[in-house]
Amino acid sequence: MKYQPRGYIMKARAAAAAATRERVLASTRELLMTHSFDEMTIEAIAAGAGTTVRTVLRIFAGKEDLFAEALHSLGEFGQAPVVPGDIDALIGGTYDFYEKIGDTVIRWLADEPRLPAMREHLNIGRQHLRAWVAAAFAPTLERLEGTARRQLHDALIVVFDVYTWKLLRRDFGLGRKAAEAVARRMVVALAGEERNG
């Protein structure tokens, strides 16, 4: 039998452990998109990673730690491109995004009150939406000052928030085109914006 230097064996083990860890995180990220925290089980995570529950719990202290790390490793979800003055592009891009991830975000919002990692992740999303609306409607907002500017900014955030998308698409059962038409009407009423591209 050929002798393998100890350093080589240690490196191989470390690489295997890192690969297993990444598979566990990938499995958790996948489940995060379709399940709430309570619905996610360590057994399902282990099965998706091709490993055992024991291995998962050896790598991570528990489900909440694993959940937090998987959330952090998701990175940032992009907002629609900023096209100031083009309401249809702003709404269409936002609805493209929510049609893919909106239901997932609504599930995450239900988990937020009891999971600090989820709260932190969603707060980053809120900050991004606030900055996106400020950039998308900069010409309109810059014409206002103080309270008037803050109120319009807040109102436009409500129009583009995931809860508004859910209300129109899921609760009211509107088709996408009809939902976007309602969102457009709100933007025009609030900001007086009629321009497009």
mmCIF file of C-alpha atoms in Angstrom:
data_model
loop_
_atom_site.group_PDB
_atom_site.id
_atom_site.type_symbol
_atom_site.label_atom_id
_atom_site.label_comp_id
_atom_site.label_asym_id
_atom_site.label_seq_id
_atom_site.Cartn_x
_atom_site.Cartn_y
_atom_site.Cartn_z
ATOM 1 C CA MET A 1 0.000 0.000 0.000
ATOM 2 C CA LYS A 2 1.298 3.409 -1.002
ATOM 3 C CA TYR A 3 2.063 5.718 1.914
ATOM 4 C CA GLN A 4 0.128 9.024 1.954
ATOM 5 C CA PRO A 5 1.781 11.853 3.883
ATOM 6 C CA ARG A 6 -0.205 12.982 6.920
ATOM 7 C CA GLY A 7 -0.529 16.548 5.574
ATOM 8 C CA TYR A 8 -2.150 15.252 2.388
ATOM 9 C CA ILE A 9 -4.659 13.165 4.369
ATOM 10 C CA MET A 10 -5.545 16.131 6.603
ATOM 11 C CA LYS A 11 -6.100 18.366 3.556
ATOM 12 C CA ALA A 12 -8.290 15.729 1.919
ATOM 13 C CA ARG A 13 -10.391 15.407 5.083
ATOM 14 C CA ALA A 14 -10.743 19.178 5.385
ATOM 15 C CA ALA A 15 -11.834 19.422 1.736
ATOM 16 C CA ALA A 16 -14.390 16.635 2.231
ATOM 17 C CA ALA A 17 -15.738 18.328 5.377
ATOM 18 C CA ALA A 18 -16.016 21.670 3.560
ATOM 19 C CA ALA A 19 -17.844 20.007 0.660
ATOM 20 C CA THR A 20 -20.298 18.339 3.051
ATOM 21 C CA ARG A 21 -20.884 21.626 4.848
ATOM 22 C CA GLU A 22 -21.642 23.379 1.547
ATOM 23 C CA ARG A 23 -24.046 20.583 0.507
ATOM 24 C CA VAL A 24 -25.898 20.981 3.816
ATOM 25 C CA LEU A 25 -26.147 24.761 3.293
ATOM 26 C CA ALA A 26 -27.297 24.277 -0.316
ATOM 27 C CA SER A 27 -29.986 21.845 0.827
ATOM 28 C CA THR A 28 -31.129 24.318 3.492
ATOM 29 C CA ARG A 29 -31.203 27.213 1.002
ATOM 30 C CA GLU A 30 -33.365 25.150 -1.340
ATOM 31 C CA LEU A 31 -35.829 24.316 1.457
ATOM 32 C CA LEU A 32 -35.870 27.961 2.564
ATOM 33 C CA MET A 33 -37.470 28.839 -0.771
ATOM 34 C CA THR A 34 -40.424 26.483 -0.306
ATOM 35 C CA HIS A 35 -40.851 25.853 3.440
ATOM 36 C CA SER A 36 -41.325 27.803 6.644
ATOM 37 C CA PHE A 37 -38.869 27.297 9.500
ATOM 38 C CA ASP A 38 -41.237 24.863 11.247
ATOM 39 C CA GLU A 39 -41.778 22.858 8.058
ATOM 40 C CA MET A 40 -38.044 22.443 7.475
ATOM 41 C CA THR A 41 -36.682 19.357 9.200
ATOM 42 C CA ILE A 42 -33.095 18.328 9.834
ATOM 43 C CA GLU A 43 -34.006 14.984 8.227
ATOM 44 C CA ALA A 44 -35.078 16.701 4.982
ATOM 45 C CA ILE A 45 -31.973 18.905 5.012
ATOM 46 C CA ALA A 46 -29.724 15.869 5.522
ATOM 47 C CA ALA A 47 -31.485 13.920 2.758
ATOM 48 C CA GLY A 48 -31.096 16.831 0.334
ATOM 49 C CA ALA A 49 -27.385 17.028 1.185
ATOM 50 C CA GLY A 50 -26.857 13.280 0.813
ATOM 51 C CA THR A 51 -25.701 12.930 4.385
ATOM 52 C CA THR A 52 -27.018 11.978 7.834
ATOM 53 C CA VAL A 53 -28.791 13.923 10.577
ATOM 54 C CA ARG A 54 -25.859 13.140 12.844
ATOM 55 C CA THR A 55 -23.429 14.748 10.386
ATOM 56 C CA VAL A 56 -25.607 17.860 10.045
ATOM 57 C CA LEU A 57 -25.749 18.259 13.823
ATOM 58 C CA ARG A 58 -22.008 17.707 14.125
ATOM 59 C CA ILE A 59 -21.365 20.584 11.680
ATOM 60 C CA PHE A 60 -24.039 22.974 12.994
ATOM 61 C CA ALA A 61 -25.089 23.508 16.613
ATOM 62 C CA GLY A 62 -28.772 23.181 15.735
ATOM 63 C CA LYS A 63 -31.505 24.030 13.279
ATOM 64 C CA GLU A 64 -31.605 27.737 14.143
ATOM 65 C CA ASP A 65 -27.844 28.176 13.614
ATOM 66 C CA LEU A 66 -28.055 26.310 10.312
ATOM 67 C CA PHE A 67 -31.060 28.400 9.283
ATOM 68 C CA ALA A 68 -29.218 31.648 10.106
ATOM 69 C CA GLU A 69 -26.100 30.678 8.166
ATOM 70 C CA ALA A 70 -28.124 29.544 5.156
ATOM 71 C CA LEU A 71 -29.989 32.865 5.145
ATOM 72 C CA HIS A 72 -26.734 34.850 5.283
ATOM 73 C CA SER A 73 -25.304 32.763 2.443
ATOM 74 C CA LEU A 74 -28.286 33.542 0.193
ATOM 75 C CA GLY A 75 -26.795 36.946 -0.506
ATOM 76 C CA GLU A 76 -28.982 39.811 -1.631
ATOM 77 C CA PHE A 77 -32.039 39.495 -3.818
ATOM 78 C CA GLY A 78 -31.987 42.120 -6.505
ATOM 79 C CA GLN A 79 -34.655 44.734 -6.923
ATOM 80 C CA ALA A 80 -35.995 45.683 -10.336
ATOM 81 C CA PRO A 81 -33.725 47.948 -12.410
ATOM 82 C CA VAL A 82 -34.105 51.648 -11.621
ATOM 83 C CA VAL A 83 -35.640 53.447 -14.608
ATOM 84 C CA PRO A 84 -36.720 56.873 -13.301
ATOM 85 C CA GLY A 85 -39.907 58.123 -14.975
ATOM 86 C CA ASP A 86 -40.796 54.769 -16.584
ATOM 87 C CA ILE A 87 -43.614 53.558 -14.342
ATOM 88 C CA ASP A 88 -44.370 50.475 -16.425
ATOM 89 C CA ALA A 89 -40.740 49.322 -16.270
ATOM 90 C CA LEU A 90 -40.561 49.943 -12.515
ATOM 91 C CA ILE A 91 -43.776 48.051 -11.802
ATOM 92 C CA GLY A 92 -43.077 45.297 -14.350
ATOM 93 C CA GLY A 93 -39.588 44.689 -12.986
ATOM 94 C CA THR A 94 -40.898 44.607 -9.423
ATOM 95 C CA TYR A 95 -43.623 42.131 -10.339
ATOM 96 C CA ASP A 96 -41.113 39.945 -12.233
ATOM 97 C CA PHE A 97 -39.202 39.764 -8.959
ATOM 98 C CA TYR A 98 -42.231 39.078 -6.748
ATOM 99 C CA GLU A 99 -43.659 36.441 -9.092
ATOM 100 C CA LYS A 100 -40.438 34.473 -8.458
ATOM 101 C CA ILE A 101 -39.819 35.168 -4.763
ATOM 102 C CA GLY A 102 -42.925 36.881 -3.321
ATOM 103 C CA ASP A 103 -44.536 33.801 -1.774
ATOM 104 C CA THR A 104 -41.202 32.858 -0.197
ATOM 105 C CA VAL A 105 -40.793 36.323 1.323
ATOM 106 C CA ILE A 106 -44.334 36.156 2.751
ATOM 107 C CA ARG A 107 -43.415 32.856 4.454
ATOM 108 C CA TRP A 108 -40.247 34.452 5.814
ATOM 109 C CA LEU A 109 -42.243 37.372 7.197
ATOM 110 C CA ALA A 110 -44.345 34.909 9.194
ATOM 111 C CA ASP A 111 -41.130 33.481 10.724
ATOM 112 C CA GLU A 112 -39.615 36.902 11.451
ATOM 113 C CA PRO A 113 -41.006 37.591 14.965
ATOM 114 C CA ARG A 114 -39.253 34.598 16.559
ATOM 115 C CA LEU A 115 -36.096 34.232 14.464
ATOM 116 C CA PRO A 116 -33.465 36.979 14.880
ATOM 117 C CA ALA A 117 -31.586 35.869 11.754
ATOM 118 C CA MET A 118 -34.748 36.215 9.670
ATOM 119 C CA ARG A 119 -35.457 39.661 11.135
ATOM 120 C CA GLU A 120 -31.938 40.781 10.228
ATOM 121 C CA HIS A 121 -32.242 39.398 6.680
ATOM 122 C CA LEU A 122 -35.639 41.035 6.090
ATOM 123 C CA ASN A 123 -34.475 44.364 7.525
ATOM 124 C CA ILE A 124 -31.733 44.430 4.898
ATOM 125 C CA GLY A 125 -34.429 43.854 2.275
ATOM 126 C CA ARG A 126 -36.476 46.728 3.687
ATOM 127 C CA GLN A 127 -33.470 49.049 3.513
ATOM 128 C CA HIS A 128 -32.883 48.045 -0.115
ATOM 129 C CA LEU A 129 -36.522 48.719 -1.040
ATOM 130 C CA ARG A 130 -36.374 52.146 0.634
ATOM 131 C CA ALA A 131 -33.186 53.039 -1.285
ATOM 132 C CA TRP A 132 -34.606 51.635 -4.551
ATOM 133 C CA VAL A 133 -37.772 53.752 -4.301
ATOM 134 C CA ALA A 134 -35.664 56.843 -3.484
ATOM 135 C CA ALA A 135 -33.576 56.268 -6.618
ATOM 136 C CA ALA A 136 -36.510 55.307 -8.870
ATOM 137 C CA PHE A 137 -38.517 58.402 -7.926
ATOM 138 C CA ALA A 138 -35.648 60.802 -7.267
ATOM 139 C CA PRO A 139 -36.836 63.550 -9.683
ATOM 140 C CA THR A 140 -40.302 63.631 -8.056
ATOM 141 C CA LEU A 141 -39.068 63.355 -4.459
ATOM 142 C CA GLU A 142 -36.445 66.069 -4.978
ATOM 143 C CA ARG A 143 -39.196 68.590 -5.783
ATOM 144 C CA LEU A 144 -40.521 68.174 -2.240
ATOM 145 C CA GLU A 145 -39.104 68.885 1.200
ATOM 146 C CA GLY A 146 -39.459 67.674 4.769
ATOM 147 C CA THR A 147 -42.674 65.925 5.745
ATOM 148 C CA ALA A 148 -44.152 66.018 2.243
ATOM 149 C CA ARG A 149 -41.118 64.234 0.823
ATOM 150 C CA ARG A 150 -41.063 61.629 3.624
ATOM 151 C CA GLN A 151 -44.774 60.909 3.259
ATOM 152 C CA LEU A 152 -44.577 60.444 -0.507
ATOM 153 C CA HIS A 153 -41.492 58.240 -0.135
ATOM 154 C CA ASP A 154 -43.303 56.069 2.435
ATOM 155 C CA ALA A 155 -46.449 55.858 0.303
ATOM 156 C CA LEU A 156 -44.459 54.737 -2.756
ATOM 157 C CA ILE A 157 -42.709 52.088 -0.658
ATOM 158 C CA VAL A 158 -46.157 50.726 0.230
ATOM 159 C CA VAL A 159 -47.064 50.499 -3.483
ATOM 160 C CA PHE A 160 -43.935 48.467 -4.230
ATOM 161 C CA ASP A 161 -43.938 46.343 -1.070
ATOM 162 C CA VAL A 162 -44.402 42.567 -1.226
ATOM 163 C CA TYR A 163 -47.547 42.810 0.933
ATOM 164 C CA THR A 164 -49.209 44.990 -1.724
ATOM 165 C CA TRP A 165 -48.259 42.449 -4.402
ATOM 166 C CA LYS A 166 -49.716 39.673 -2.198
ATOM 167 C CA LEU A 167 -52.925 41.607 -1.584
ATOM 168 C CA LEU A 168 -53.498 42.170 -5.300
ATOM 169 C CA ARG A 169 -52.262 38.843 -6.686
ATOM 170 C CA ARG A 170 -53.100 36.358 -3.933
ATOM 171 C CA ASP A 171 -55.851 37.866 -1.752
ATOM 172 C CA PHE A 172 -57.825 39.691 -4.475
ATOM 173 C CA GLY A 173 -56.948 37.038 -7.077
ATOM 174 C CA LEU A 174 -56.118 39.598 -9.772
ATOM 175 C CA GLY A 175 -54.194 38.496 -12.829
ATOM 176 C CA ARG A 176 -50.771 39.995 -13.185
ATOM 177 C CA LYS A 177 -51.789 42.588 -15.795
ATOM 178 C CA ALA A 178 -54.731 43.761 -13.646
ATOM 179 C CA ALA A 179 -52.565 43.902 -10.512
ATOM 180 C CA GLU A 180 -49.949 45.981 -12.318
ATOM 181 C CA ALA A 181 -52.681 48.335 -13.553
ATOM 182 C CA VAL A 182 -53.803 48.932 -9.943
ATOM 183 C CA ALA A 183 -50.204 49.562 -8.859
ATOM 184 C CA ARG A 184 -49.768 51.986 -11.757
ATOM 185 C CA ARG A 185 -52.939 53.867 -10.779
ATOM 186 C CA MET A 186 -51.586 54.230 -7.237
ATOM 187 C CA VAL A 187 -48.238 55.589 -8.445
ATOM 188 C CA VAL A 188 -49.911 58.119 -10.754
ATOM 189 C CA ALA A 189 -52.292 59.220 -7.985
ATOM 190 C CA LEU A 190 -49.458 59.613 -5.489
ATOM 191 C CA ALA A 191 -46.650 61.022 -7.593
ATOM 192 C CA GLY A 192 -48.442 62.480 -10.605
ATOM 193 C CA GLU A 193 -46.062 60.465 -12.797
ATOM 194 C CA GLU A 194 -47.473 59.744 -16.260
ATOM 195 C CA ARG A 195 -44.193 59.447 -18.172
ATOM 196 C CA ASN A 196 -42.874 56.221 -19.618
ATOM 197 C CA GLY A 197 -39.478 55.427 -21.144
#
